[in-house]
mmCIF file of C-alpha atoms in Angstrom:
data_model
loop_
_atom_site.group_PDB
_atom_site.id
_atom_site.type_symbol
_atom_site.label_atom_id
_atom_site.label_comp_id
_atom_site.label_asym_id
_atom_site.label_seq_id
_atom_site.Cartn_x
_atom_site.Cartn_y
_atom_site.Cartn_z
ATOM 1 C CA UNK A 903 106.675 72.187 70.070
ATOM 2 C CA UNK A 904 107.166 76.126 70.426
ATOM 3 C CA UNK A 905 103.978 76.777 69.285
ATOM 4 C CA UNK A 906 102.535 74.217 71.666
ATOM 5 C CA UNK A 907 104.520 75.749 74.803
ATOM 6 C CA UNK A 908 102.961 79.410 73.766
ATOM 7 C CA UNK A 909 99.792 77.970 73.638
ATOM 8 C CA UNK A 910 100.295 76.375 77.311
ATOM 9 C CA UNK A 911 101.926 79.673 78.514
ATOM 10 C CA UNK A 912 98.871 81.538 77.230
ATOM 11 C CA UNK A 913 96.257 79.465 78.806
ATOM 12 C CA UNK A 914 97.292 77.472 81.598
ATOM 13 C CA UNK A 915 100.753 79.245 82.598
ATOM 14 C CA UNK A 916 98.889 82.881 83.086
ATOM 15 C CA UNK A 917 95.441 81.403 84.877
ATOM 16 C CA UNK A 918 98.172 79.671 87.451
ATOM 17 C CA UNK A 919 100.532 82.803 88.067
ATOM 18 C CA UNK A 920 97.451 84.618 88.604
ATOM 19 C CA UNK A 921 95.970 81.896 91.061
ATOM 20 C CA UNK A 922 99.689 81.576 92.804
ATOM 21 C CA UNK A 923 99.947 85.615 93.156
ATOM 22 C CA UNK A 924 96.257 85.626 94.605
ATOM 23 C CA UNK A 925 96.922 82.618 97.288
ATOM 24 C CA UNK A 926 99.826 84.300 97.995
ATOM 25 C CA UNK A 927 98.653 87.790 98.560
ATOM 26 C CA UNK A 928 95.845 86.092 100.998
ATOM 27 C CA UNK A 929 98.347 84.029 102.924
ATOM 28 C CA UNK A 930 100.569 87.391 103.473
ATOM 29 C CA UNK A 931 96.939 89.201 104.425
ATOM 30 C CA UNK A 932 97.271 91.580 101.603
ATOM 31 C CA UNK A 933 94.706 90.541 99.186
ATOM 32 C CA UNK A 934 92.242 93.337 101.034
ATOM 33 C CA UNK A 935 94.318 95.808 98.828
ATOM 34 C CA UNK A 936 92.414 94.017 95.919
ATOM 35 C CA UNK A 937 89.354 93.042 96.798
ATOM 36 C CA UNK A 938 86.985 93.472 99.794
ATOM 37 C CA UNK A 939 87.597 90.892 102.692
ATOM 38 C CA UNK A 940 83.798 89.283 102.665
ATOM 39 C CA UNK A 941 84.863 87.870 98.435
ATOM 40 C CA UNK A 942 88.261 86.459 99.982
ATOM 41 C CA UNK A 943 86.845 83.427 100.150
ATOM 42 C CA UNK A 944 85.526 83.267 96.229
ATOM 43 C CA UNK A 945 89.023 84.561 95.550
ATOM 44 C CA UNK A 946 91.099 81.895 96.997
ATOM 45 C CA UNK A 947 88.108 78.978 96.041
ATOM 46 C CA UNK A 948 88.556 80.031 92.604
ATOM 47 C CA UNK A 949 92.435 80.043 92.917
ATOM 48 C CA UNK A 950 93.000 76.370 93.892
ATOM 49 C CA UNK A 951 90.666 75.348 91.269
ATOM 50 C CA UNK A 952 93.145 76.776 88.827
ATOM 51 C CA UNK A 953 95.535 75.198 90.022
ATOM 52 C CA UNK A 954 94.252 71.713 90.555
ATOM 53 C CA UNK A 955 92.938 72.443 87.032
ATOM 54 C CA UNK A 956 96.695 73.597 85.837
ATOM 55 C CA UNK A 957 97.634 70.431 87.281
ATOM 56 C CA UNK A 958 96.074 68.048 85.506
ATOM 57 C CA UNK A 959 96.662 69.779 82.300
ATOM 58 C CA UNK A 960 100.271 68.515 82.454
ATOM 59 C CA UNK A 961 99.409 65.379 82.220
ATOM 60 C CA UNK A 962 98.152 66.245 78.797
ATOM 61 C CA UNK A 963 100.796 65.783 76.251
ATOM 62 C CA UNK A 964 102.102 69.104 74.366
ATOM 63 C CA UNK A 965 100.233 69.657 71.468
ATOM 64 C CA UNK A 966 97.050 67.861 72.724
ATOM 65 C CA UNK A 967 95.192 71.271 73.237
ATOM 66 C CA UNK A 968 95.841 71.746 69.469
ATOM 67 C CA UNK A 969 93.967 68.624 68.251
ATOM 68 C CA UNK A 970 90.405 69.244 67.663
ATOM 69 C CA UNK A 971 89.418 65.689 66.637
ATOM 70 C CA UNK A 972 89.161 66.653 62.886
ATOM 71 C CA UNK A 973 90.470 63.206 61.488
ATOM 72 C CA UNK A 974 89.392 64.520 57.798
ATOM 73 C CA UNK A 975 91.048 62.229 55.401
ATOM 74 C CA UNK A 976 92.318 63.110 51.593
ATOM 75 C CA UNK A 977 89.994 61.240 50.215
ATOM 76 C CA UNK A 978 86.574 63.084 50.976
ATOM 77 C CA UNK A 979 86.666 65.028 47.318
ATOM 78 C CA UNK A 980 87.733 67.934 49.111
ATOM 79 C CA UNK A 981 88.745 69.796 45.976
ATOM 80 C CA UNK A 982 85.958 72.337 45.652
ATOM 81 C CA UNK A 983 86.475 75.711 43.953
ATOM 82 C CA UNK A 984 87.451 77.490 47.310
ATOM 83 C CA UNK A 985 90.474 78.861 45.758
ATOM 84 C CA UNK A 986 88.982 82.780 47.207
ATOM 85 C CA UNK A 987 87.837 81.909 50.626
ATOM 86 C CA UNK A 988 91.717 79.978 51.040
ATOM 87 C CA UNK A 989 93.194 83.484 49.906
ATOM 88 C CA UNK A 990 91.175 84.977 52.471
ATOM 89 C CA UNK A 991 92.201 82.702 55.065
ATOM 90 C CA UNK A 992 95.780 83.265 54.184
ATOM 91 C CA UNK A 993 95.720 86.662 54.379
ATOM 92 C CA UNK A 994 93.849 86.736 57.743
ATOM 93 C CA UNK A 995 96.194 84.449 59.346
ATOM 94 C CA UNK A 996 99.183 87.134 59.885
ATOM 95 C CA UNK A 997 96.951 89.744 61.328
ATOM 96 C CA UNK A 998 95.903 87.181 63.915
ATOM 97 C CA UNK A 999 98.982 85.845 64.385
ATOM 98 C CA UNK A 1000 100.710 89.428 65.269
ATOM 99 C CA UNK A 1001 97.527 90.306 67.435
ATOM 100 C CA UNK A 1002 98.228 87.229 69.335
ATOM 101 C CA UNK A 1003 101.503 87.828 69.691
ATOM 102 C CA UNK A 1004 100.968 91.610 70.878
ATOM 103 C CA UNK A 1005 97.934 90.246 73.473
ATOM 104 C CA UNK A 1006 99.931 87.806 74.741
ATOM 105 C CA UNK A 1007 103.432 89.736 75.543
ATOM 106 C CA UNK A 1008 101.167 92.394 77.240
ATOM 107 C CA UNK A 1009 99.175 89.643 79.304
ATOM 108 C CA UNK A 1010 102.490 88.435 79.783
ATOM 109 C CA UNK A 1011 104.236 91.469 81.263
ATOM 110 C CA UNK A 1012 100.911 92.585 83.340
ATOM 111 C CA UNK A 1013 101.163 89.063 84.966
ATOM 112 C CA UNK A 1014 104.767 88.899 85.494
ATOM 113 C CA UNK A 1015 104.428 93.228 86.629
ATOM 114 C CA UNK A 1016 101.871 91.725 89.264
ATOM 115 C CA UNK A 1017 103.856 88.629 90.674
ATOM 116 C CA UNK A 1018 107.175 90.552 90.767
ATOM 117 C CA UNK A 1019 105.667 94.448 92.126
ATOM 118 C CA UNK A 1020 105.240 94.935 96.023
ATOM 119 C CA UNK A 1021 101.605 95.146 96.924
ATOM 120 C CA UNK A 1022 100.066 98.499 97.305
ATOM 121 C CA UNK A 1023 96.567 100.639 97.954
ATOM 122 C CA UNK A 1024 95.522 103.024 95.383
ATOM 123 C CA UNK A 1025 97.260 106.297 95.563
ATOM 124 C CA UNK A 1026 96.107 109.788 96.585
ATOM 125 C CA UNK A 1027 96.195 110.968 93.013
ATOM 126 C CA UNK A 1028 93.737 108.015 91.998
ATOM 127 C CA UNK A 1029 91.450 109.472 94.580
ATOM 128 C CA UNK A 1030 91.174 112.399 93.442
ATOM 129 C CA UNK A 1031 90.812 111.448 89.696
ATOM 130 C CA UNK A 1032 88.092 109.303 90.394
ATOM 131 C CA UNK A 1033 86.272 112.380 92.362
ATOM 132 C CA UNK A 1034 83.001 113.156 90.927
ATOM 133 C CA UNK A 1035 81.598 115.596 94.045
ATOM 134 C CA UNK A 1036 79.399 112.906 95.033
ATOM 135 C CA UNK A 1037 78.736 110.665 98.056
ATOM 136 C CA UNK A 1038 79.931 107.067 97.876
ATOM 137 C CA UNK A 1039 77.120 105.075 96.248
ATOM 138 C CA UNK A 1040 77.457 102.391 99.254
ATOM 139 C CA UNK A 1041 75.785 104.339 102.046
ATOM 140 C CA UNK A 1042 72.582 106.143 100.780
ATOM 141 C CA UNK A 1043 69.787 106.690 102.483
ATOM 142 C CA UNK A 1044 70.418 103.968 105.467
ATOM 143 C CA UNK A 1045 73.589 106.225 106.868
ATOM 144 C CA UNK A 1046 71.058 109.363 106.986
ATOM 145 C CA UNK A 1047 68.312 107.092 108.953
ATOM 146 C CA UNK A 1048 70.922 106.086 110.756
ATOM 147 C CA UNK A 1049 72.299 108.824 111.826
ATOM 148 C CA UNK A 1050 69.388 110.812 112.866
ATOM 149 C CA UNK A 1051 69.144 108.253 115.311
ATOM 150 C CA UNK A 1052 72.149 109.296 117.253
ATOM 151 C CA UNK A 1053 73.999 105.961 116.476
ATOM 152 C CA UNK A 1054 77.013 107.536 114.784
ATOM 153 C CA UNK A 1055 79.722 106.123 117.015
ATOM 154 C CA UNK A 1056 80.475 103.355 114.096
ATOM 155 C CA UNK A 1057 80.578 105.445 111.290
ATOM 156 C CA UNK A 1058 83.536 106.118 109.133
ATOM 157 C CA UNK A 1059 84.864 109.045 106.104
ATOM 158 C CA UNK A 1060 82.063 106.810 103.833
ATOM 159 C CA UNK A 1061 79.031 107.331 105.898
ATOM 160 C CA UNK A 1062 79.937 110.410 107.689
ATOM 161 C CA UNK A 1063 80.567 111.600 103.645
ATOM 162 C CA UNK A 1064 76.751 110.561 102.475
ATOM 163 C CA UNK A 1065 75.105 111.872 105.562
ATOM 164 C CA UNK A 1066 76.958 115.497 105.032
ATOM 165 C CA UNK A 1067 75.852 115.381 101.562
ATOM 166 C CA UNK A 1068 72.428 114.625 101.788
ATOM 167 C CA UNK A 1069 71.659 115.693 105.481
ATOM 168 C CA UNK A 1070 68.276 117.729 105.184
ATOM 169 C CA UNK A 1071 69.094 119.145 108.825
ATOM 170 C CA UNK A 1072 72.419 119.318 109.499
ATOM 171 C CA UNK A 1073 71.705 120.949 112.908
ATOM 172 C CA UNK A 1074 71.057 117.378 113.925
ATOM 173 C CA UNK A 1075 74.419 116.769 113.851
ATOM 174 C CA UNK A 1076 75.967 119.609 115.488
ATOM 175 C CA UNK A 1077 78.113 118.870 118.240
ATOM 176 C CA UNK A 1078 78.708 114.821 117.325
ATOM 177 C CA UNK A 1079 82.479 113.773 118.452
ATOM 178 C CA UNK A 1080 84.174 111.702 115.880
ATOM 179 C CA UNK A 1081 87.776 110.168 115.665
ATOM 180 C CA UNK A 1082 88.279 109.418 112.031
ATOM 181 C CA UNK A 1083 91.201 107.860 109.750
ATOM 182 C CA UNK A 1084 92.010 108.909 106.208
ATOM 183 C CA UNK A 1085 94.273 110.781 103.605
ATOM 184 C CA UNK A 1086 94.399 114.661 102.673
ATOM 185 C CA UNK A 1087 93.489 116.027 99.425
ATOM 186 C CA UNK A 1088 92.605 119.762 99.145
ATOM 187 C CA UNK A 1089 89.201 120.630 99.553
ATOM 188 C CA UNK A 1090 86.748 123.025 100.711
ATOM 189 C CA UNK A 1091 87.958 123.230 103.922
ATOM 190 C CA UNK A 1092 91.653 123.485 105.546
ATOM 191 C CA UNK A 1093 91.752 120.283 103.716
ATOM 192 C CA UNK A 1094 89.562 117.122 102.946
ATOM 193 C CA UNK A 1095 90.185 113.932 104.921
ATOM 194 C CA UNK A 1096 89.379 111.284 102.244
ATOM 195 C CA UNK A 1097 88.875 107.348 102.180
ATOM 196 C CA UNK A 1098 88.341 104.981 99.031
ATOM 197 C CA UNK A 1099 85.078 103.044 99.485
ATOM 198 C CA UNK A 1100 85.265 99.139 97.696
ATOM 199 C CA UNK A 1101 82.115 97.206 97.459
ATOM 200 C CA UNK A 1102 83.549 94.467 95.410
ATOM 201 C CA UNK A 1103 87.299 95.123 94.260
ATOM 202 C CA UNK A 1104 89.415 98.315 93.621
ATOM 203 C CA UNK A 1105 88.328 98.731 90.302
ATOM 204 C CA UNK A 1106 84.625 100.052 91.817
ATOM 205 C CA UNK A 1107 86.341 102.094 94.355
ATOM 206 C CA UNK A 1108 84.902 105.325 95.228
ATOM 207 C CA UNK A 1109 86.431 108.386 97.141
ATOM 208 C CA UNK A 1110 84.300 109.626 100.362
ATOM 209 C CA UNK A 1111 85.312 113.351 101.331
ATOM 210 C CA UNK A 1112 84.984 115.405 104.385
ATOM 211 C CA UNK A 1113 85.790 118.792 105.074
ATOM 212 C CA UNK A 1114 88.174 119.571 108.285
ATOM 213 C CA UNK A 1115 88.759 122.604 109.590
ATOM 214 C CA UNK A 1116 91.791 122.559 111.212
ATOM 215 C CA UNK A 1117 92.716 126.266 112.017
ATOM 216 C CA UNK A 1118 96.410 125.257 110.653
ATOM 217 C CA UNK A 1119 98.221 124.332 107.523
ATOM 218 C CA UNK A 1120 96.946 121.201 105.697
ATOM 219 C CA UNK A 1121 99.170 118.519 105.798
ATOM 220 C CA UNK A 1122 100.802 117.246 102.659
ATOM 221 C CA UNK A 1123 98.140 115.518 100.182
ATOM 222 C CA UNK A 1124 98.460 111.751 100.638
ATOM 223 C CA UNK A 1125 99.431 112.109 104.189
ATOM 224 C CA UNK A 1126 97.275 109.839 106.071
ATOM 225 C CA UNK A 1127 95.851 111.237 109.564
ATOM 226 C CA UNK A 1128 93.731 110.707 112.514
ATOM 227 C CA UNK A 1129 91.321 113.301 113.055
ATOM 228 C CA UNK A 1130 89.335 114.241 116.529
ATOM 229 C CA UNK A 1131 86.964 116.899 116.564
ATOM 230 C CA UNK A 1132 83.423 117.735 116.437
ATOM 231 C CA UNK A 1133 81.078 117.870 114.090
ATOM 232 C CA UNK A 1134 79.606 121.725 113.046
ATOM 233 C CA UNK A 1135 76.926 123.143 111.139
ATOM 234 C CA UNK A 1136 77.254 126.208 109.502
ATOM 235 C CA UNK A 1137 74.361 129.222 109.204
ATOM 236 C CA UNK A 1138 74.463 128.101 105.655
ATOM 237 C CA UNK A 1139 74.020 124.573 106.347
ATOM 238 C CA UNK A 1140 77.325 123.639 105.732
ATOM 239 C CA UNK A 1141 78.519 120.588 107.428
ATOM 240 C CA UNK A 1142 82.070 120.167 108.245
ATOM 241 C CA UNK A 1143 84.555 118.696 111.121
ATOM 242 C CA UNK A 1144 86.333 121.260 113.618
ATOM 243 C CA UNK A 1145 89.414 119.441 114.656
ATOM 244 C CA UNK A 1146 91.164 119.186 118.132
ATOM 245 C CA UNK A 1147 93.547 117.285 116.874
ATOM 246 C CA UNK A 1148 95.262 116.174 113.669
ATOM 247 C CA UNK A 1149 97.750 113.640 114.389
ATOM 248 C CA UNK A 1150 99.904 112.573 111.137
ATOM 249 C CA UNK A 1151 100.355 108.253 111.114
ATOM 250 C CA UNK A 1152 101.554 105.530 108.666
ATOM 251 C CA UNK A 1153 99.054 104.212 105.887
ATOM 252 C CA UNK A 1154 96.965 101.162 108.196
ATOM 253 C CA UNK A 1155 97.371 98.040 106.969
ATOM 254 C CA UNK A 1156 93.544 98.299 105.766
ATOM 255 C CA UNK A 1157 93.584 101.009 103.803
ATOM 256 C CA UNK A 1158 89.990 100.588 102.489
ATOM 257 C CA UNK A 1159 86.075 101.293 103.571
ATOM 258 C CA UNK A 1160 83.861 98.482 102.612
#
C-alpha cells in the first residue's frame, strides 16, 4: 500500500500540483513571470488535461499502476541456470531504490518550494550572470531595418539594445526621444538600464543593455526606473541615452520583453 501511494505521489500527485500551481498562477495573472503571454494558452490547455487525467486515475485502484499483466505461472519450467543475472538484479535493486528515493524527495520539495513560494521575476543578479556583451538574440536585423526607418516610437531596452549594437551609422539615430522602463546594473555609462528578453519561458531569458548617461549618481543596481532622454552618438560611434530624467518606480507587474 505505501509503496503504491509513492508511486501515485510520484506520478500523478506531482503532474497535478504542477497543473494546480500553473492554473493558479494564470488566474492571479502571474504566470507572465514564467512564461511569455502568447504560450499561456498551451500552458493552461496542458494543465486541465492533467488534471482531468489525475482524475480519472483515482478511479484506478492502488496498486493497479504496478500490475503489468505478467500472469506468469510456476509451472512454465522457469528454473534455468540464471542464478548470476538474479545476483545482478539483486544487487542493482538498492542503488535504484535509493536513487528513487533521492529523485523523488527533491521533485518533491521543488514542487512543494513552487506551490508554497510567492511568485517572482528573475533578479538583478541573474541578469547580470547571464550577460554575455551581446544583443538579445530576438531582435536582429529587423530592429536595425526598422529603425532606420524612423519608426522607433515602439521600441523597448531589447530593440533599442540590438540596434546600438549593430547600428552601422549611429548618426542616424542621433537626436531620437525615448521614454524607457528597466533595472540598473553598472555599465559603461553612469549606469546600464537593463531588461530580460523571454521568447518562450524564463529559462531562455536574455539581458538587453543600454548605456545612460545621467550626469548623476547611478541608482542602486536592481532599482527599476523610467528613463527620458535622447538618444546620442558619440565621435567614436558610441551610442548611448542622455537622460532628462531618471525617475525611480516599483518593479511593473510585467517585468519582461517578449
Amino acid at each position: 500500500m505505501r509503496r503504491s501511494l509513492v508511486t501515485r505521489w510520484l506520478g500523478v500527485g506531482l503532474a497535478a500540483a504542477l497543473a494546480v500551481l500553473t492554473l493558479g498562477l494564470a488566474l492571479a495573472g502571474r504566470l507572465g513571470l514564467y512564461l511569455n503571454p502568447d504560450s499561456t494558452w498551451f500552458a493552461v490547455g496542458m494543465a486541465l488535461v492533467v488534471l482531468v487525467g489525475a482524475v480519472l486515475t483515482f478511479a484506478l485502484p492502488l496498486g493497479a499502476e504496478d500490475d503489468h499483466g505478467h500472469g506468469h505461472g510456476h509451472g512454465h519450467g522457469h528454473g534455468h541456470g540464471h542464478g548470476e543475472d538474479d545476483h545482478a538484479g539483486h544487487r542493482r535493486r538498492p542503488i535504484a531504490a535509493a536513487a528513487t528515493a533521492v529523485g523523488g524527495v527533491g521533485a518533491s520539495l521543488l514542487v512543494v518550494a513552487a506551490l508554497v513560494t510567492p511568485p517572482a521575476s528573475l533578479s538583478a543578479e541573474l541578469a547580470m550572470s547571464r550577460d554575455i556583451d551581446a544583443p538579445p538574440l530576438f531582435a536582429g536585423t529587423d530592429a536595425v531595418a526598422l529603425a532606420t526607418t524612423g519608426d522607433t516610437t515602439a521600441f523597448g531596452v531589447g530593440e533599442w539594445a540590438t540596434v546600438f549594437a549593430t547600428a552601422t551609422n549611429p548618426d542616424a539615430y542621433d537626436g531620437d526621444p525615448v521614454t524607457l522602463t528597466g533595472f540598473v546594473t553598472p555599465g559603461d555609462g553612469d549606469f546600464d538600464l537593463t531588461r530580460l528578453v523571454i521568447t518562450h519561458c524564463v529559462i531562455d531569458a536574455q539581458p538587453a543593455n543600454i548605456p545612460i548617461d545621467s550626469g548623476d549618481a547611478a541608482p542602486p543596481t536592481g532599482q527599476w526606473v523610467t528613463v527620458t532622454g535622447t538618444v546620442r552618438s558619440s565621435a567614436d560611434g558610441r551610442l548611448s541615452i542622455v537622460a532628462d530624467s531618471v525617475r525611480l518606480i516599483d518593479e511593473p507587474g510585467d517585468p519582461y520583453e517578449y
